[in-house]
PDB file of C-alpha atoms in Angstrom:
ATOM      1  CA  UNK A   1     -29.691  11.602 -66.754  1.00  0.00           C
ATOM      2  CA  UNK A   2     -28.977  11.420 -63.035  1.00  0.00           C
ATOM      3  CA  UNK A   3     -27.090   8.559 -61.597  1.00  0.00           C
ATOM      4  CA  UNK A   4     -30.075   7.132 -59.749  1.00  0.00           C
ATOM      5  CA  UNK A   5     -32.175   7.142 -62.933  1.00  0.00           C
ATOM      6  CA  UNK A   6     -29.249   5.316 -64.714  1.00  0.00           C
ATOM      7  CA  UNK A   7     -29.366   2.684 -62.069  1.00  0.00           C
ATOM      8  CA  UNK A   8     -33.115   2.309 -62.142  1.00  0.00           C
ATOM      9  CA  UNK A   9     -32.972   2.018 -65.943  1.00  0.00           C
ATOM     10  CA  UNK A  10     -30.512  -0.913 -65.747  1.00  0.00           C
ATOM     11  CA  UNK A  11     -32.791  -2.673 -63.108  1.00  0.00           C
ATOM     12  CA  UNK A  12     -35.651  -2.398 -65.356  1.00  0.00           C
ATOM     13  CA  UNK A  13     -33.611  -4.271 -68.191  1.00  0.00           C
ATOM     14  CA  UNK A  14     -33.161  -7.402 -66.108  1.00  0.00           C
ATOM     15  CA  UNK A  15     -35.333  -9.340 -63.626  1.00  0.00           C
ATOM     16  CA  UNK A  16     -32.689  -9.778 -61.117  1.00  0.00           C
ATOM     17  CA  UNK A  17     -29.246  -8.238 -61.063  1.00  0.00           C
ATOM     18  CA  UNK A  18     -26.451  -8.359 -58.749  1.00  0.00           C
ATOM     19  CA  UNK A  19     -24.487  -5.281 -57.770  1.00  0.00           C
ATOM     20  CA  UNK A  20     -21.299  -6.806 -59.406  1.00  0.00           C
ATOM     21  CA  UNK A  21     -23.185  -7.173 -62.732  1.00  0.00           C
ATOM     22  CA  UNK A  22     -24.745  -3.659 -62.500  1.00  0.00           C
ATOM     23  CA  UNK A  23     -21.100  -2.195 -61.807  1.00  0.00           C
ATOM     24  CA  UNK A  24     -20.042  -4.130 -65.159  1.00  0.00           C
ATOM     25  CA  UNK A  25     -22.725  -2.170 -66.961  1.00  0.00           C
ATOM     26  CA  UNK A  26     -22.163   1.149 -65.411  1.00  0.00           C
ATOM     27  CA  UNK A  27     -18.515   1.152 -64.705  1.00  0.00           C
ATOM     28  CA  UNK A  28     -17.722   3.920 -67.274  1.00  0.00           C
ATOM     29  CA  UNK A  29     -20.305   6.121 -65.809  1.00  0.00           C
ATOM     30  CA  UNK A  30     -20.081   5.819 -62.063  1.00  0.00           C
ATOM     31  CA  UNK A  31     -18.043   4.210 -59.260  1.00  0.00           C
ATOM     32  CA  UNK A  32     -18.933   1.336 -56.868  1.00  0.00           C
ATOM     33  CA  UNK A  33     -19.911   3.633 -54.004  1.00  0.00           C
ATOM     34  CA  UNK A  34     -22.339   5.567 -56.352  1.00  0.00           C
ATOM     35  CA  UNK A  35     -23.984   2.279 -57.622  1.00  0.00           C
ATOM     36  CA  UNK A  36     -24.480   1.054 -53.929  1.00  0.00           C
ATOM     37  CA  UNK A  37     -25.718   4.264 -52.712  1.00  0.00           C
ATOM     38  CA  UNK A  38     -28.214   4.467 -55.465  1.00  0.00           C
ATOM     39  CA  UNK A  39     -29.353   0.875 -54.831  1.00  0.00           C
ATOM     40  CA  UNK A  40     -29.780   1.703 -51.217  1.00  0.00           C
ATOM     41  CA  UNK A  41     -31.865   4.686 -51.972  1.00  0.00           C
ATOM     42  CA  UNK A  42     -34.073   3.083 -54.565  1.00  0.00           C
ATOM     43  CA  UNK A  43     -34.779   0.372 -52.022  1.00  0.00           C
ATOM     44  CA  UNK A  44     -35.519   2.921 -49.265  1.00  0.00           C
ATOM     45  CA  UNK A  45     -37.835   4.889 -51.683  1.00  0.00           C
ATOM     46  CA  UNK A  46     -39.788   1.719 -52.388  1.00  0.00           C
ATOM     47  CA  UNK A  47     -38.892   1.604 -56.031  1.00  0.00           C
ATOM     48  CA  UNK A  48     -36.618  -1.474 -55.837  1.00  0.00           C
ATOM     49  CA  UNK A  49     -36.170  -4.514 -53.443  1.00  0.00           C
ATOM     50  CA  UNK A  50     -33.331  -6.802 -52.354  1.00  0.00           C
ATOM     51  CA  UNK A  51     -33.567 -10.297 -53.053  1.00  0.00           C
ATOM     52  CA  UNK A  52     -31.298 -12.802 -51.095  1.00  0.00           C
ATOM     53  CA  UNK A  53     -30.004 -15.931 -52.894  1.00  0.00           C
ATOM     54  CA  UNK A  54     -27.330 -18.280 -51.818  1.00  0.00           C
ATOM     55  CA  UNK A  55     -24.968 -15.623 -50.545  1.00  0.00           C
ATOM     56  CA  UNK A  56     -25.674 -13.037 -53.111  1.00  0.00           C
ATOM     57  CA  UNK A  57     -27.986 -10.019 -53.000  1.00  0.00           C
ATOM     58  CA  UNK A  58     -29.825  -9.182 -56.032  1.00  0.00           C
ATOM     59  CA  UNK A  59     -31.847  -6.154 -56.716  1.00  0.00           C
ATOM     60  CA  UNK A  60     -35.042  -5.773 -58.932  1.00  0.00           C
ATOM     61  CA  UNK A  61     -37.626  -3.147 -59.606  1.00  0.00           C
ATOM     62  CA  UNK A  62     -40.573  -3.412 -57.359  1.00  0.00           C
ATOM     63  CA  UNK A  63     -43.537  -3.886 -59.675  1.00  0.00           C
ATOM     64  CA  UNK A  64     -45.656  -6.391 -57.787  1.00  0.00           C
ATOM     65  CA  UNK A  65     -45.788  -8.758 -54.779  1.00  0.00           C
ATOM     66  CA  UNK A  66     -43.780 -11.823 -56.079  1.00  0.00           C
ATOM     67  CA  UNK A  67     -41.331 -14.274 -54.722  1.00  0.00           C
ATOM     68  CA  UNK A  68     -38.781 -16.414 -56.400  1.00  0.00           C
ATOM     69  CA  UNK A  69     -37.981 -20.138 -56.804  1.00  0.00           C
ATOM     70  CA  UNK A  70     -34.179 -20.703 -57.104  1.00  0.00           C
ATOM     71  CA  UNK A  71     -33.741 -23.829 -59.472  1.00  0.00           C
ATOM     72  CA  UNK A  72     -30.826 -26.022 -58.375  1.00  0.00           C
ATOM     73  CA  UNK A  73     -30.421 -27.283 -62.007  1.00  0.00           C
ATOM     74  CA  UNK A  74     -29.867 -24.151 -63.981  1.00  0.00           C
ATOM     75  CA  UNK A  75     -29.438 -21.612 -61.117  1.00  0.00           C
ATOM     76  CA  UNK A  76     -32.202 -19.410 -62.516  1.00  0.00           C
ATOM     77  CA  UNK A  77     -34.595 -17.270 -60.157  1.00  0.00           C
ATOM     78  CA  UNK A  78     -38.176 -17.815 -61.315  1.00  0.00           C
ATOM     79  CA  UNK A  79     -40.730 -15.349 -60.326  1.00  0.00           C
ATOM     80  CA  UNK A  80     -43.968 -16.692 -58.716  1.00  0.00           C
ATOM     81  CA  UNK A  81     -46.976 -14.955 -57.314  1.00  0.00           C
ATOM     82  CA  UNK A  82     -47.710 -15.283 -53.664  1.00  0.00           C
ATOM     83  CA  UNK A  83     -51.351 -14.776 -52.687  1.00  0.00           C
ATOM     84  CA  UNK A  84     -51.335 -12.885 -49.270  1.00  0.00           C
ATOM     85  CA  UNK A  85     -54.941 -14.059 -48.382  1.00  0.00           C
ATOM     86  CA  UNK A  86     -53.931 -17.705 -48.720  1.00  0.00           C
ATOM     87  CA  UNK A  87     -50.825 -16.923 -46.526  1.00  0.00           C
ATOM     88  CA  UNK A  88     -53.199 -15.302 -44.042  1.00  0.00           C
ATOM     89  CA  UNK A  89     -55.360 -18.410 -44.008  1.00  0.00           C
ATOM     90  CA  UNK A  90     -52.393 -20.798 -43.738  1.00  0.00           C
ATOM     91  CA  UNK A  91     -50.685 -19.167 -40.706  1.00  0.00           C
ATOM     92  CA  UNK A  92     -54.185 -18.829 -38.926  1.00  0.00           C
ATOM     93  CA  UNK A  93     -53.187 -15.542 -37.055  1.00  0.00           C
ATOM     94  CA  UNK A  94     -55.271 -12.471 -36.764  1.00  0.00           C
ATOM     95  CA  UNK A  95     -52.566 -10.153 -38.124  1.00  0.00           C
ATOM     96  CA  UNK A  96     -52.143  -7.996 -41.286  1.00  0.00           C
ATOM     97  CA  UNK A  97     -49.292  -9.054 -43.480  1.00  0.00           C
ATOM     98  CA  UNK A  98     -47.276  -6.147 -44.638  1.00  0.00           C
ATOM     99  CA  UNK A  99     -44.220  -7.906 -46.218  1.00  0.00           C
ATOM    100  CA  UNK A 100     -43.661 -11.459 -47.625  1.00  0.00           C
ATOM    101  CA  UNK A 101     -40.171 -12.788 -48.122  1.00  0.00           C
ATOM    102  CA  UNK A 102     -40.084 -16.537 -48.807  1.00  0.00           C
ATOM    103  CA  UNK A 103     -37.094 -18.514 -50.043  1.00  0.00           C
ATOM    104  CA  UNK A 104     -38.230 -21.262 -52.297  1.00  0.00           C
ATOM    105  CA  UNK A 105     -35.895 -23.730 -54.084  1.00  0.00           C
ATOM    106  CA  UNK A 106     -36.369 -26.817 -56.237  1.00  0.00           C
ATOM    107  CA  UNK A 107     -36.184 -27.914 -59.817  1.00  0.00           C
ATOM    108  CA  UNK A 108     -37.798 -26.032 -62.541  1.00  0.00           C
ATOM    109  CA  UNK A 109     -39.836 -27.819 -65.454  1.00  0.00           C
ATOM    110  CA  UNK A 110     -37.126 -27.464 -67.835  1.00  0.00           C
ATOM    111  CA  UNK A 111     -34.489 -29.129 -65.515  1.00  0.00           C
ATOM    112  CA  UNK A 112     -36.751 -31.982 -64.515  1.00  0.00           C
ATOM    113  CA  UNK A 113     -36.646 -33.474 -67.947  1.00  0.00           C
TER     114      UNK A 113
END
């Protein structure tokens, strides 16, 4: 299995993963530079995407168009679907939305209790 395939396989196992956590999983198989080059290539090829969250970059497999809510209580990132047509109506501009990157924060239902 090639390094890029191993990196992709690890991304598939976890919804969001930081490069540091990915390195811990793959440290016996590849070095830091190889992991970062692999992540960059997966993003460039449209197979993965970067998610920014409180000073940390996470990576995930690109499977659908969703965003994340960051819970202040448990620090989880919860996936949420964003309807592009509703966004189009809300902004009221005659343009085609190609990419959505919204940073949402709040408290999840488990932490509100």
